[in-house]
Short mmCIF file of C-alpha atoms and ligand atoms in Angstrom, two decimals:
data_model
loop_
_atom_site.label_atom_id
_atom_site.label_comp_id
_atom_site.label_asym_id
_atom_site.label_seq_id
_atom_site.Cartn_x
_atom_site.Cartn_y
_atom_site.Cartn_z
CA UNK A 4 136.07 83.47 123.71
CA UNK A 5 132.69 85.02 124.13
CA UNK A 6 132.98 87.95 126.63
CA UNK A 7 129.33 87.31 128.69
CA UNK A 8 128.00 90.48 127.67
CA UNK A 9 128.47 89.24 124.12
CA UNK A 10 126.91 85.03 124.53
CA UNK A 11 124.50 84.28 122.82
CA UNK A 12 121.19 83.94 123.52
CA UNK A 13 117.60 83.35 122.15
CA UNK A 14 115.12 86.37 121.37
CA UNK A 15 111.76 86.51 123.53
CA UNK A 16 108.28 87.61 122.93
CA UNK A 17 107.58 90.97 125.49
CA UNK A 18 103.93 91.27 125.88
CA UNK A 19 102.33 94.39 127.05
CA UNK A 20 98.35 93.90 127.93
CA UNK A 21 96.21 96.57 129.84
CA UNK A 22 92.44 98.09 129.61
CA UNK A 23 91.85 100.23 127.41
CA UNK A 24 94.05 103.64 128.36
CA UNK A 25 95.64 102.44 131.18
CA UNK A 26 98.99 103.06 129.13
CA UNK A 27 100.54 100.31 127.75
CA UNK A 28 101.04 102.70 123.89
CA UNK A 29 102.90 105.18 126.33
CA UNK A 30 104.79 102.90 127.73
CA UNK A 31 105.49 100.76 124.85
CA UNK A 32 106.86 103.81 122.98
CA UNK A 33 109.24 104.65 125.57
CA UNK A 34 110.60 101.31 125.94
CA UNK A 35 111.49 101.05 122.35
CA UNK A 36 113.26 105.20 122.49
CA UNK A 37 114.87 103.45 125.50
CA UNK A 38 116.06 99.95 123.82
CA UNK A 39 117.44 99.73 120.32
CA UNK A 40 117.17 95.99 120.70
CA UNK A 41 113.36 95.86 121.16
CA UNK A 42 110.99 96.34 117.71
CA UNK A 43 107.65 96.36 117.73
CA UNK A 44 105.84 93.69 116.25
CA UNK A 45 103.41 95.66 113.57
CA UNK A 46 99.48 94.02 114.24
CA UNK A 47 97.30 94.10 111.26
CA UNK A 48 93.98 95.39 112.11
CA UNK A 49 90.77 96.57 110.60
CA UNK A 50 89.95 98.94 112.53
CA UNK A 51 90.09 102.29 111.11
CA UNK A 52 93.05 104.71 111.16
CA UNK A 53 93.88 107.21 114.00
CA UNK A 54 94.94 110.59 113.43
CA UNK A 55 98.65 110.54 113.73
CA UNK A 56 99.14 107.21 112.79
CA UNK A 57 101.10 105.74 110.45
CA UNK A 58 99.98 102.74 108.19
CA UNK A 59 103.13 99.61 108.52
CA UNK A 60 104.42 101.72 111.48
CA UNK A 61 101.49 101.87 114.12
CA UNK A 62 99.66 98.91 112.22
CA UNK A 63 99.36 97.45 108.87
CA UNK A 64 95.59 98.42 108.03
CA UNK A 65 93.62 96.20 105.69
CA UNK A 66 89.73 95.95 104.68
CA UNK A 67 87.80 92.56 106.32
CA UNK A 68 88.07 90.90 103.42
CA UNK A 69 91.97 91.11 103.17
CA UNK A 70 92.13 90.35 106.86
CA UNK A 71 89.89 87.16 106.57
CA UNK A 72 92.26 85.69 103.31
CA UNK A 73 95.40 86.27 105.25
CA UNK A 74 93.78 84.02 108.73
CA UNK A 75 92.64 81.47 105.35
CA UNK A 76 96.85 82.46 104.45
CA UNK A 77 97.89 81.14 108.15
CA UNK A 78 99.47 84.35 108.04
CA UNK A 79 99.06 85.31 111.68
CA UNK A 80 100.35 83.77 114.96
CA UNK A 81 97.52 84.76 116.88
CA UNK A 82 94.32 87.04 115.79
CA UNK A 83 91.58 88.37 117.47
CA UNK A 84 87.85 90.52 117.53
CA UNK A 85 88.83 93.85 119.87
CA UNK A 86 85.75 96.32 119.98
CA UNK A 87 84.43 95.14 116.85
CA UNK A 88 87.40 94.81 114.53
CA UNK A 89 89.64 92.47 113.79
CA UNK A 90 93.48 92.54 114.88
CA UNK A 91 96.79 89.79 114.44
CA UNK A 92 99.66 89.10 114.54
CA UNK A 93 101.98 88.80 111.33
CA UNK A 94 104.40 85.42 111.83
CA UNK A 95 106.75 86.46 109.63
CA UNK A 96 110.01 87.98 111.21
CA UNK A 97 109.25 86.55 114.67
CA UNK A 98 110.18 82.63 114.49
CA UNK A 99 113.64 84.08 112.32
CA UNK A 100 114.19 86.76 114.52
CA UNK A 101 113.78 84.54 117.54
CA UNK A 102 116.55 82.51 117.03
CA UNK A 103 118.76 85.34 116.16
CA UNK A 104 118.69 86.85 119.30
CA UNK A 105 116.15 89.74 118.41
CA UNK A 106 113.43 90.47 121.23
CA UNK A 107 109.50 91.52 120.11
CA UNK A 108 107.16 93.88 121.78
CA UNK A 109 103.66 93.07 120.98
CA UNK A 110 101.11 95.45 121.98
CA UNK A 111 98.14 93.05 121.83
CA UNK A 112 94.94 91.92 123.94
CA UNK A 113 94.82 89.05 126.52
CA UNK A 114 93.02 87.06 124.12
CA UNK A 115 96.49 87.24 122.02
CA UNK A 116 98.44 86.66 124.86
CA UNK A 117 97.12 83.30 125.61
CA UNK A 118 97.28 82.17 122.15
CA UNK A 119 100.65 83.22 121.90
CA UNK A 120 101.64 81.84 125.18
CA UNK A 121 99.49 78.41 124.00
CA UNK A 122 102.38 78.20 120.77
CA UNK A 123 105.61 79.60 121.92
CA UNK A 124 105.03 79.15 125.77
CA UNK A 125 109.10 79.64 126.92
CA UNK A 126 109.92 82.61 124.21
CA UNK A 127 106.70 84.85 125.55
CA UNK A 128 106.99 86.98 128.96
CA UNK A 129 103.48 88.91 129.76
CA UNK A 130 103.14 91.66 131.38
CA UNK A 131 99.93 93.47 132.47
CA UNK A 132 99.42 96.99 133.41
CA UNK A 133 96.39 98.30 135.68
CA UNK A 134 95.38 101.37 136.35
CA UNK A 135 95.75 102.94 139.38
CA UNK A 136 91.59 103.41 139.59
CA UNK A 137 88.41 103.60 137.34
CA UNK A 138 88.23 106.94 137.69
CA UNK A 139 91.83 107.90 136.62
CA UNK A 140 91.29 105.20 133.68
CA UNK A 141 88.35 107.17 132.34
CA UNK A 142 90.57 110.60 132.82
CA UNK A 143 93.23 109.22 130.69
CA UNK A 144 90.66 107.79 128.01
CA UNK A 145 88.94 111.57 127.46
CA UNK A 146 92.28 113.22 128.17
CA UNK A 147 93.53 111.44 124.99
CA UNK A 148 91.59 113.02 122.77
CA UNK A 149 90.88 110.39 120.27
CA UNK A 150 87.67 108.55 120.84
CA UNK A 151 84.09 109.97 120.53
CA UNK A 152 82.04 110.20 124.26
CA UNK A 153 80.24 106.45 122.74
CA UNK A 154 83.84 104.74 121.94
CA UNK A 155 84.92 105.79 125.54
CA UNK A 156 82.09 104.57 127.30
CA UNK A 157 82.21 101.04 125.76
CA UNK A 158 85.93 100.75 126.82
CA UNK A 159 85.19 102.11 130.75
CA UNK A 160 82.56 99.14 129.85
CA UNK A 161 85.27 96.59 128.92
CA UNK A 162 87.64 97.76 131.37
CA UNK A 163 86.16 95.47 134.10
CA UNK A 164 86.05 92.17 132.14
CA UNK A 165 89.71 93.11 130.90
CA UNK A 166 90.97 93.84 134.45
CA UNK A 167 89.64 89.65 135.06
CA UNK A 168 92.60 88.63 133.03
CA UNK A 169 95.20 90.30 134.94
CA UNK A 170 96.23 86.39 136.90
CA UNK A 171 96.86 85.07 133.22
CA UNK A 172 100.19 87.55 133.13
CA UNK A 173 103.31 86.73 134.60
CA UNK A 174 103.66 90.35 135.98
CA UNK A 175 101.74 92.83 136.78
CA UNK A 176 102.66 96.28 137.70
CA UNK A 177 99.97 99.42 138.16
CA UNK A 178 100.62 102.47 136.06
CA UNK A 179 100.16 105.07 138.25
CA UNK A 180 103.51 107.38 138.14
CA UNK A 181 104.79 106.94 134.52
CA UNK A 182 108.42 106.92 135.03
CA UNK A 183 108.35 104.97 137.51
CA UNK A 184 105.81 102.21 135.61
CA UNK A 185 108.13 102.53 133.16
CA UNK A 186 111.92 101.72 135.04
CA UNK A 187 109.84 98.48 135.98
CA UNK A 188 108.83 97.36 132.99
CA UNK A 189 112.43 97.90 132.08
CA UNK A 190 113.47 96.07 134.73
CA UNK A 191 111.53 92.88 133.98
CA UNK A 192 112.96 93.40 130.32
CA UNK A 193 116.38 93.32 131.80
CA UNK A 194 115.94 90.36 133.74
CA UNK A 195 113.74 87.87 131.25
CA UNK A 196 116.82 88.64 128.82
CA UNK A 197 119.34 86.94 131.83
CA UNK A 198 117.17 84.10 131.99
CA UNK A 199 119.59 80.92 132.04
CA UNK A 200 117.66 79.23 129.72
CA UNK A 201 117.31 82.30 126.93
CA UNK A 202 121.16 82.48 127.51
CA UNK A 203 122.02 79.63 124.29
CA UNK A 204 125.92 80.85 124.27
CA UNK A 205 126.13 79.91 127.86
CA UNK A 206 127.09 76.10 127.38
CA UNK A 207 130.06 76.82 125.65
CA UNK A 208 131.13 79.55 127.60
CA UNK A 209 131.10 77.71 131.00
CA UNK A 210 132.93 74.79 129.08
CA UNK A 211 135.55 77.44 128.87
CA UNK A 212 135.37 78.95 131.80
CA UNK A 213 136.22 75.14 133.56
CA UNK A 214 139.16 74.23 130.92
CA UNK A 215 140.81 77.35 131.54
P1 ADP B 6 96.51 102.39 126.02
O1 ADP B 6 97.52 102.19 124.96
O2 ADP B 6 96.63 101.38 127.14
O3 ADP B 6 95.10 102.48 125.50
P2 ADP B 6 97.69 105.08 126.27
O4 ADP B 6 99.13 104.77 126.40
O5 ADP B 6 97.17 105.60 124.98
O6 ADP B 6 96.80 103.81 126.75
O7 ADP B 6 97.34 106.08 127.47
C1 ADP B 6 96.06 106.71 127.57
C2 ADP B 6 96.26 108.18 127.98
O8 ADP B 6 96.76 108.23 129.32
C3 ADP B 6 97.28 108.92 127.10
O9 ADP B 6 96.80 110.23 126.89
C4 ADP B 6 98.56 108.92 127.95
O10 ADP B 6 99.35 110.05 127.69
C5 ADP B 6 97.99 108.96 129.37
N1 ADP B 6 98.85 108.25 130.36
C6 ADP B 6 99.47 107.06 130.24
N2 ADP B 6 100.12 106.73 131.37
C7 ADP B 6 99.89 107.73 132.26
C8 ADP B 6 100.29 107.97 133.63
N3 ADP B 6 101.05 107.12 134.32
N4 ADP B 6 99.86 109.12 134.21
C9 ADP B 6 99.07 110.00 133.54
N5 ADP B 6 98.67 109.84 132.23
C10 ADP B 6 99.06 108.71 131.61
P1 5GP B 7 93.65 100.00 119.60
O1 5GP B 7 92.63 99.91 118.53
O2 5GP B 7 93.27 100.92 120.74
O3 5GP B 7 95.04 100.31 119.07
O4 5GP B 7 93.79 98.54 120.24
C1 5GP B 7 92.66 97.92 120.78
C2 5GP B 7 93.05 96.61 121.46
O5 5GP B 7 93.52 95.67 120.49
C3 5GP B 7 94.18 96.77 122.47
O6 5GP B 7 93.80 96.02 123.65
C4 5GP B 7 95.37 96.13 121.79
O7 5GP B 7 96.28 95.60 122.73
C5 5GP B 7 94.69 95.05 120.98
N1 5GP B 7 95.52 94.57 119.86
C6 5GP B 7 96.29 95.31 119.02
N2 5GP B 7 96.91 94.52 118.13
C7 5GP B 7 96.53 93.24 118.40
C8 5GP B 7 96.84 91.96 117.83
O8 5GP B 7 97.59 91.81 116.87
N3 5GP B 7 96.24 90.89 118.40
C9 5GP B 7 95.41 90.98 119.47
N4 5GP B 7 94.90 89.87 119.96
N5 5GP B 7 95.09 92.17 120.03
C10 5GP B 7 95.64 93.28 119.51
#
């Protein structure tokens, strides 16, 4: 028999959301150091590539015209325009690895999130992450390093309207001391996984558990 830490259960769909620098790359790296059963689901985007990242580890990066024959493909679960370039979500390996037990962080915008949620409603948790005020958002945004004094005032722009979206999450927790941010995103992890209903080994063992 089973032992409980053992049953099995159903994969689920972690969503991290924020503005624009608020932190959700930070914390999404350390949650998958932290959690060898997370992976990342890998967006396909057009945007163009970062210094230091990694094309088919950070994102799988394609020209507009590849992009636009894979949405004709169906090849995406959800996609989306973000700051004038277009991002999505591969299907593949999620709806498999679902049912196998294997949980997905997606890094991905609230426009995602509600498509997502709209399709797979009970597999996705969301989670949004403010920061703790404008003014430390546009700190973290220059402190970065990696957008030009234009690209960072059109995020501080979007910040606002993105910060509108934060009731469409199912938590929401304000970044202001990292470590601490991040033991409570871990937390709600921990928890979504316990869920009765994500727990699909549960039937039998209980069956057990009464016979015995
Ligand atoms: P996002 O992915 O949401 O755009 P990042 O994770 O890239 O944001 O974070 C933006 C910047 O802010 C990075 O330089 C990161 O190191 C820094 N940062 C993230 N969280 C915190 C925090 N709690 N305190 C201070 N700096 C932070
Ligand atoms: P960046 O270009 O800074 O990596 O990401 C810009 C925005 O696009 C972020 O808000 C990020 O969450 C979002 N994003 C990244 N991948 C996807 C995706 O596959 N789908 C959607 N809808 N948004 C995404």
């Amino acid at each position: 028999m089973d032992s409980p830490d053992t049953l099995q259960r159903r994969g689920l769909m972690f969503i991290l959301s924020s503005p624009s620098g608020a932190g959700k790359t930070t914390i999404s790296h350390m949650l998958l150091k932290a959690d060898s059963e997370l992976r990342l689901s890998v967006s396909v985007t057009t945007r163009p590539i970062r210094p230091g990242e990694i094309d088919g580890q950070h994102y799988i990066f394609v020209d507009q015209p590849s992009f636009d024959a894979m949405v004709e493909d169906e090849h995406f679960l959800e996609w989306a325009h973000v700051f004038g370039h277009s991002y999505g979500t591969p299907k593949a390996q999620v709806k498999a690895g679902l049912r196998e037990g294997r949980d997905f962080l997606f890094d991905i915008d609230w426009q995602g999130t509600q498509q997502l949620y709209q399709k797979l409603e009970t597999d996705v948790v969301r989670v949004f992450l403010l920061p703790p005020s404008i003014d430390e958002l546009r700190r973290r945004l220059t402190g970065r390093g990696t957008d030009s004094a234009d690209v960072i005032q059109a995020r501080m722009e979007r910040a606002r309207g993105e910060i509108s979206h934060w009731d469409g999450y199912d938590y929401v927790v304000v970044n202001d001391d990292i470590d601490l941010c991040f033991a409570k995103v871990r937390e709600i992890l921990h928890a979504e996984r316990m869920k009765r209903a994500r727990q699909t080994g549960l039937i039998g063992f209980v069956r057990e558990l009464m016979r015995d």
